[in-house]
């Protein structure tokens, strides 16, 4: 069977499989930072140091507590990256045949891919977020799913959907920056050595992935933190200030939700500090509470993801080709062992 390596479907499958593999490796390696990041993001006071939080979790729950929800997170990130890269690279392969892939076009394609990925995989994200909290010890992925559906309703699996749709600009920014920088570097390599096919080294892929994710994270962080609070069921409010009290409707089983503006304002205050004494700068900085752990986790995860993805991409492509060649003849006939190419007895 002939495999068209330039087909959009084949390109998308290779990129998606390599991306999923990279995501799983990165998630498993960085789960302690992910757990610490989630705990810090839903807190409203105290130490927000990543390493201090990791030490505290290890002291309270043991070393295994740092990998709380690891299976759910690896499943989530593997599925999310498979869906994202399949949609993104498939659309890229199709669109570039008809028009130039400008920065704006790539941003749009990245955003569309992000929306598609969100709609498919958001329940996994909600489950994995809740599995990183204190009350999730000993509960597996299916157990957490059952608890959410029974106690809060199926709709809870899409908690923060609006914020996730808005945050699809994050991977769009990240992949646009990454693709443009990668294109520039590979172009420079090709000009220096015209006869050699250019390829990024593992270190270059690691560095580019980290830089692109850092920019995207800083731009979108307040929304990321708000979404994490909602998915964890920790609605940010300030009871001491009337204008910041919970204001809108009740969703699900009596869980009160504030309007977006009120919740973002509430996140700009610390519960262990006097509200009236907080300056505008202090409130702005507080919106980025936990950004250090988020940057550490997201940039390292993205860097590892792209490094692994770039290194295994060729292997994945080769595996698919060999698998297809093992099951099909060059004529396109399916190989069936001793009956290969013969009609089966009726």
Short mmCIF file of C-alpha atoms in Angstrom, two decimals:
data_model
loop_
_atom_site.label_atom_id
_atom_site.label_comp_id
_atom_site.label_asym_id
_atom_site.label_seq_id
_atom_site.Cartn_x
_atom_site.Cartn_y
_atom_site.Cartn_z
CA UNK A 1 0.00 0.00 0.00
CA UNK A 2 1.38 3.39 -0.95
CA UNK A 3 1.32 5.96 1.82
CA UNK A 4 1.07 9.58 0.75
CA UNK A 5 3.38 11.31 3.22
CA UNK A 6 2.19 14.70 1.97
CA UNK A 7 -1.51 13.99 2.65
CA UNK A 8 -3.12 16.16 5.32
CA UNK A 9 -4.46 13.08 7.13
CA UNK A 10 -1.04 11.38 7.35
CA UNK A 11 0.74 14.57 8.44
CA UNK A 12 -1.92 15.19 11.09
CA UNK A 13 -1.74 11.61 12.41
CA UNK A 14 2.05 11.66 12.71
CA UNK A 15 2.13 15.07 14.42
CA UNK A 16 -0.76 14.19 16.73
CA UNK A 17 0.80 10.87 17.81
CA UNK A 18 4.21 12.47 18.40
CA UNK A 19 2.56 15.34 20.30
CA UNK A 20 0.59 12.95 22.52
CA UNK A 21 3.75 10.97 23.30
CA UNK A 22 5.61 14.14 24.22
CA UNK A 23 2.72 15.35 26.39
CA UNK A 24 2.52 12.10 28.38
CA UNK A 25 6.28 12.07 29.08
CA UNK A 26 6.25 15.75 30.10
CA UNK A 27 3.15 15.37 32.30
CA UNK A 28 4.53 12.37 34.18
CA UNK A 29 7.85 14.12 34.82
CA UNK A 30 6.29 17.39 36.02
CA UNK A 31 3.26 16.19 38.01
CA UNK A 32 4.70 17.42 41.37
CA UNK A 33 4.94 20.96 39.97
CA UNK A 34 1.42 20.62 38.51
CA UNK A 35 -0.02 19.62 41.91
CA UNK A 36 1.79 22.50 43.63
CA UNK A 37 0.62 24.95 40.96
CA UNK A 38 -3.02 23.95 41.40
CA UNK A 39 -2.86 24.26 45.20
CA UNK A 40 -1.27 27.72 44.93
CA UNK A 41 -3.71 28.99 42.31
CA UNK A 42 -6.76 28.19 44.43
CA UNK A 43 -5.24 29.70 47.58
CA UNK A 44 -5.79 33.31 48.61
CA UNK A 45 -3.04 33.76 51.16
CA UNK A 46 0.15 32.35 52.65
CA UNK A 47 3.33 31.19 50.93
CA UNK A 48 3.09 30.89 47.14
CA UNK A 49 6.54 29.41 46.66
CA UNK A 50 6.55 26.36 44.40
CA UNK A 51 9.25 24.50 46.31
CA UNK A 52 7.73 25.35 49.71
CA UNK A 53 4.38 24.00 48.52
CA UNK A 54 6.01 20.82 47.19
CA UNK A 55 7.78 20.26 50.53
CA UNK A 56 4.52 20.85 52.42
CA UNK A 57 2.62 18.34 50.25
CA UNK A 58 5.41 15.76 50.62
CA UNK A 59 5.44 16.23 54.42
CA UNK A 60 1.66 15.88 54.72
CA UNK A 61 0.91 13.22 52.12
CA UNK A 62 4.25 11.56 51.46
CA UNK A 63 6.17 11.51 48.20
CA UNK A 64 3.28 9.80 46.39
CA UNK A 65 1.12 12.81 47.23
CA UNK A 66 3.16 14.77 44.69
CA UNK A 67 1.82 12.48 41.97
CA UNK A 68 -1.81 12.83 43.05
CA UNK A 69 -3.95 12.64 39.90
CA UNK A 70 -0.97 11.76 37.68
CA UNK A 71 -2.86 9.16 35.63
CA UNK A 72 -5.71 11.57 35.01
CA UNK A 73 -3.33 14.38 34.05
CA UNK A 74 -1.30 12.21 31.68
CA UNK A 75 -4.51 10.96 30.07
CA UNK A 76 -5.83 14.52 29.79
CA UNK A 77 -2.66 15.96 28.28
CA UNK A 78 -2.12 13.03 25.94
CA UNK A 79 -5.69 13.28 24.63
CA UNK A 80 -5.61 17.09 24.43
CA UNK A 81 -2.36 17.20 22.50
CA UNK A 82 -3.40 14.40 20.15
CA UNK A 83 -6.63 16.26 19.33
CA UNK A 84 -4.93 19.66 19.09
CA UNK A 85 -2.08 18.62 16.80
CA UNK A 86 -4.36 16.48 14.65
CA UNK A 87 -6.69 19.42 14.00
CA UNK A 88 -3.93 22.07 13.84
CA UNK A 89 -1.48 20.25 11.56
CA UNK A 90 -4.26 18.81 9.41
CA UNK A 91 -5.67 22.30 8.78
CA UNK A 92 -2.17 23.69 8.21
CA UNK A 93 -1.46 21.04 5.55
CA UNK A 94 -4.73 21.81 3.76
CA UNK A 95 -4.64 25.60 3.99
CA UNK A 96 -1.01 26.01 2.84
CA UNK A 97 -1.96 24.45 -0.50
CA UNK A 98 -4.29 27.36 -1.16
CA UNK A 99 -2.74 30.37 0.60
CA UNK A 100 0.30 31.64 2.47
CA UNK A 101 0.45 30.73 6.17
CA UNK A 102 0.89 34.25 7.58
CA UNK A 103 1.08 34.98 11.31
CA UNK A 104 -2.61 35.92 11.38
CA UNK A 105 -3.64 32.76 9.51
CA UNK A 106 -1.64 30.62 11.93
CA UNK A 107 -3.23 32.37 14.92
CA UNK A 108 -6.69 31.69 13.52
CA UNK A 109 -5.88 28.04 12.78
CA UNK A 110 -4.37 27.63 16.23
CA UNK A 111 -7.45 29.13 17.86
CA UNK A 112 -9.86 26.93 15.87
CA UNK A 113 -7.80 23.84 16.79
CA UNK A 114 -7.88 24.92 20.42
CA UNK A 115 -11.67 25.28 20.43
CA UNK A 116 -12.11 21.85 18.86
CA UNK A 117 -9.74 20.30 21.37
CA UNK A 118 -11.50 22.02 24.29
CA UNK A 119 -14.94 20.77 23.33
CA UNK A 120 -13.61 17.21 23.03
CA UNK A 121 -11.39 17.02 26.13
CA UNK A 122 -12.68 19.50 28.72
CA UNK A 123 -14.27 16.83 30.99
CA UNK A 124 -10.82 15.23 31.37
CA UNK A 125 -9.38 18.61 32.40
CA UNK A 126 -12.05 19.15 35.09
CA UNK A 127 -11.55 15.61 36.44
CA UNK A 128 -7.74 15.90 36.55
CA UNK A 129 -7.93 19.32 38.30
CA UNK A 130 -10.19 17.96 41.05
CA UNK A 131 -7.96 14.89 41.46
CA UNK A 132 -5.07 17.12 42.55
CA UNK A 133 -6.92 18.41 45.64
CA UNK A 134 -6.66 17.15 49.24
CA UNK A 135 -10.01 15.36 49.22
CA UNK A 136 -9.14 13.26 46.14
CA UNK A 137 -6.79 10.80 47.86
CA UNK A 138 -7.49 7.20 46.89
CA UNK A 139 -9.98 8.12 44.15
CA UNK A 140 -9.24 7.02 40.61
CA UNK A 141 -10.26 8.76 37.40
CA UNK A 142 -13.51 6.82 37.06
CA UNK A 143 -14.24 7.30 40.77
CA UNK A 144 -13.81 11.06 40.44
CA UNK A 145 -16.03 11.09 37.35
CA UNK A 146 -18.74 9.24 39.28
CA UNK A 147 -18.42 11.61 42.24
CA UNK A 148 -18.73 14.70 40.04
CA UNK A 149 -21.75 13.39 38.14
CA UNK A 150 -23.55 12.23 41.30
CA UNK A 151 -22.80 15.24 43.50
CA UNK A 152 -22.62 18.14 41.06
CA UNK A 153 -24.19 17.00 37.81
CA UNK A 154 -22.90 16.33 34.30
CA UNK A 155 -22.76 20.07 33.54
CA UNK A 156 -19.90 20.42 36.04
CA UNK A 157 -17.66 18.57 33.57
CA UNK A 158 -17.82 21.73 31.45
CA UNK A 159 -17.24 24.17 34.30
CA UNK A 160 -15.40 27.22 32.98
CA UNK A 161 -16.14 26.38 29.32
CA UNK A 162 -16.39 30.07 28.40
CA UNK A 163 -12.98 30.76 29.93
CA UNK A 164 -11.49 27.75 28.16
CA UNK A 165 -12.85 28.98 24.82
CA UNK A 166 -11.25 32.38 25.49
CA UNK A 167 -8.02 30.67 26.58
CA UNK A 168 -7.75 28.86 23.25
CA UNK A 169 -5.74 31.94 22.27
CA UNK A 170 -2.99 30.54 24.55
CA UNK A 171 -1.98 27.56 22.36
CA UNK A 172 -2.63 29.71 19.29
CA UNK A 173 -0.05 32.27 20.50
CA UNK A 174 2.33 29.51 21.59
CA UNK A 175 2.27 27.54 18.35
CA UNK A 176 2.39 30.65 16.15
CA UNK A 177 5.51 31.90 17.95
CA UNK A 178 7.05 28.42 17.87
CA UNK A 179 6.33 27.85 14.17
CA UNK A 180 7.68 31.25 13.15
CA UNK A 181 10.89 30.87 15.18
CA UNK A 182 11.36 27.29 13.97
CA UNK A 183 10.83 28.42 10.37
CA UNK A 184 13.44 31.18 10.77
CA UNK A 185 16.02 28.87 12.36
CA UNK A 186 15.54 26.07 9.81
CA UNK A 187 15.69 28.64 7.00
CA UNK A 188 19.02 29.95 8.30
CA UNK A 189 20.37 26.38 8.57
CA UNK A 190 19.33 25.62 5.01
CA UNK A 191 21.04 28.75 3.69
CA UNK A 192 24.28 27.80 5.48
CA UNK A 193 24.18 24.18 4.29
CA UNK A 194 22.05 24.01 1.10
CA UNK A 195 22.61 20.30 0.54
CA UNK A 196 21.63 19.16 4.05
CA UNK A 197 18.03 18.72 5.29
CA UNK A 198 17.77 21.05 8.33
CA UNK A 199 16.44 19.79 11.67
CA UNK A 200 16.25 21.24 15.17
CA UNK A 201 18.44 19.76 17.87
CA UNK A 202 16.79 18.54 21.08
CA UNK A 203 18.12 21.61 22.91
CA UNK A 204 16.77 24.01 20.27
CA UNK A 205 13.32 22.38 20.38
CA UNK A 206 13.41 22.52 24.20
CA UNK A 207 14.36 26.22 24.24
CA UNK A 208 11.84 27.30 21.59
CA UNK A 209 9.03 25.39 23.31
CA UNK A 210 9.83 27.00 26.66
CA UNK A 211 10.02 30.54 25.25
CA UNK A 212 6.78 30.26 23.25
CA UNK A 213 4.86 28.88 26.24
CA UNK A 214 6.26 31.52 28.60
CA UNK A 215 4.94 34.34 26.40
CA UNK A 216 1.50 32.70 26.04
CA UNK A 217 1.28 31.99 29.80
CA UNK A 218 2.10 35.53 30.91
CA UNK A 219 -0.44 37.02 28.47
CA UNK A 220 -3.32 34.79 29.62
CA UNK A 221 -2.46 33.93 33.25
CA UNK A 222 -5.26 35.73 35.19
CA UNK A 223 -7.87 33.85 33.13
CA UNK A 224 -5.96 30.60 33.60
CA UNK A 225 -6.01 31.08 37.38
CA UNK A 226 -9.71 31.96 37.41
CA UNK A 227 -10.55 28.87 35.35
CA UNK A 228 -8.56 26.67 37.76
CA UNK A 229 -10.48 28.11 40.73
CA UNK A 230 -13.81 27.39 39.07
CA UNK A 231 -12.90 23.83 38.10
CA UNK A 232 -11.63 23.13 41.62
CA UNK A 233 -14.88 24.49 43.07
CA UNK A 234 -13.06 27.32 44.86
CA UNK A 235 -14.99 30.42 43.82
CA UNK A 236 -12.90 33.52 44.71
CA UNK A 237 -14.81 36.05 46.83
CA UNK A 238 -14.05 38.75 49.41
CA UNK A 239 -16.73 38.82 52.10
CA UNK A 240 -15.26 41.85 53.85
CA UNK A 241 -15.96 44.11 50.90
CA UNK A 242 -19.66 44.34 49.93
CA UNK A 243 -18.98 45.15 46.28
CA UNK A 244 -17.05 41.89 45.91
CA UNK A 245 -19.64 39.54 47.38
CA UNK A 246 -21.20 36.78 45.35
CA UNK A 247 -23.75 38.33 43.08
CA UNK A 248 -25.29 36.16 40.44
CA UNK A 249 -27.17 32.91 40.01
CA UNK A 250 -26.74 29.47 41.49
CA UNK A 251 -25.56 26.71 39.19
CA UNK A 252 -25.83 22.97 39.66
CA UNK A 253 -26.42 21.75 43.22
CA UNK A 254 -26.47 25.12 44.93
CA UNK A 255 -22.94 26.19 44.07
CA UNK A 256 -22.87 29.97 43.88
CA UNK A 257 -20.90 31.57 41.06
CA UNK A 258 -19.86 35.19 40.89
CA UNK A 259 -19.70 37.20 37.70
CA UNK A 260 -16.35 37.19 35.93
CA UNK A 261 -15.49 40.78 36.84
CA UNK A 262 -16.27 40.26 40.54
CA UNK A 263 -14.23 37.05 40.69
CA UNK A 264 -11.22 38.63 38.99
CA UNK A 265 -11.43 41.57 41.40
CA UNK A 266 -11.66 39.15 44.31
CA UNK A 267 -8.52 37.36 43.11
CA UNK A 268 -6.63 40.65 43.32
CA UNK A 269 -6.90 40.66 47.13
CA UNK A 270 -5.28 38.46 49.78
CA UNK A 271 -7.39 37.14 52.63
CA UNK A 272 -4.51 37.63 55.09
CA UNK A 273 -4.09 41.32 54.19
CA UNK A 274 -6.30 44.36 54.81
CA UNK A 275 -8.43 45.00 51.71
CA UNK A 276 -8.42 48.77 52.19
CA UNK A 277 -4.61 48.93 52.30
CA UNK A 278 -3.97 47.08 49.03
CA UNK A 279 -2.51 49.37 46.36
CA UNK A 280 -3.38 49.05 42.68
CA UNK A 281 0.06 47.58 41.96
CA UNK A 282 -0.28 45.05 44.79
CA UNK A 283 -3.69 44.01 43.48
CA UNK A 284 -2.30 43.59 39.96
CA UNK A 285 0.58 41.47 41.25
CA UNK A 286 -1.86 39.34 43.26
CA UNK A 287 -3.73 38.49 40.04
CA UNK A 288 -0.53 36.71 39.04
CA UNK A 289 -0.39 34.71 42.27
CA UNK A 290 1.28 31.41 41.46
CA UNK A 291 2.58 32.59 38.09
CA UNK A 292 6.05 31.39 39.06
CA UNK A 293 4.90 27.80 39.51
CA UNK A 294 2.70 28.08 36.41
CA UNK A 295 5.64 29.31 34.33
CA UNK A 296 7.96 26.65 35.76
CA UNK A 297 5.46 23.89 35.04
CA UNK A 298 4.09 25.11 31.70
CA UNK A 299 7.40 26.13 30.15
CA UNK A 300 9.18 22.95 31.22
CA UNK A 301 6.24 20.82 30.10
CA UNK A 302 6.03 22.59 26.76
CA UNK A 303 9.80 22.39 26.30
CA UNK A 304 9.85 18.66 27.11
CA UNK A 305 6.80 18.08 24.93
CA UNK A 306 8.34 19.71 21.86
CA UNK A 307 11.74 18.15 22.49
CA UNK A 308 10.23 14.64 22.71
CA UNK A 309 7.82 15.35 19.84
CA UNK A 310 10.63 16.44 17.52
CA UNK A 311 12.77 13.45 18.46
CA UNK A 312 10.05 10.79 18.07
CA UNK A 313 8.33 12.31 15.04
CA UNK A 314 10.48 10.38 12.56
CA UNK A 315 10.08 7.15 14.56
CA UNK A 316 6.28 7.55 14.64
CA UNK A 317 6.17 8.19 10.89
CA UNK A 318 8.34 5.15 10.23
CA UNK A 319 6.18 3.00 12.53
CA UNK A 320 3.00 3.96 10.67
CA UNK A 321 4.61 3.23 7.31
CA UNK A 322 5.90 -0.19 8.43
CA UNK A 323 2.53 -1.04 9.98
CA UNK A 324 0.72 -0.20 6.77
CA UNK A 325 3.24 -2.13 4.69
CA UNK A 326 2.84 -5.10 7.03
CA UNK A 327 -0.92 -5.25 6.56
CA UNK A 328 -1.23 -4.27 2.90
CA UNK A 329 0.34 -5.33 -0.38
CA UNK A 330 1.60 -2.76 -2.88
CA UNK A 331 -1.59 -3.39 -4.86
CA UNK A 332 -3.65 -2.26 -1.86
CA UNK A 333 -4.86 -5.81 -1.03
CA UNK A 334 -5.12 -6.67 2.66
CA UNK A 335 -2.67 -9.37 3.79
CA UNK A 336 -4.47 -12.25 5.50
CA UNK A 337 -1.71 -14.77 6.17
CA UNK A 338 -2.27 -18.03 4.28
CA UNK A 339 -5.40 -16.61 2.67
CA UNK A 340 -3.63 -13.46 1.51
CA UNK A 341 -4.89 -12.47 -1.91
CA UNK A 342 -7.31 -15.42 -2.07
CA UNK A 343 -11.07 -15.39 -1.66
CA UNK A 344 -12.24 -16.81 1.67
CA UNK A 345 -14.26 -20.04 1.58
CA UNK A 346 -17.96 -19.47 1.88
#
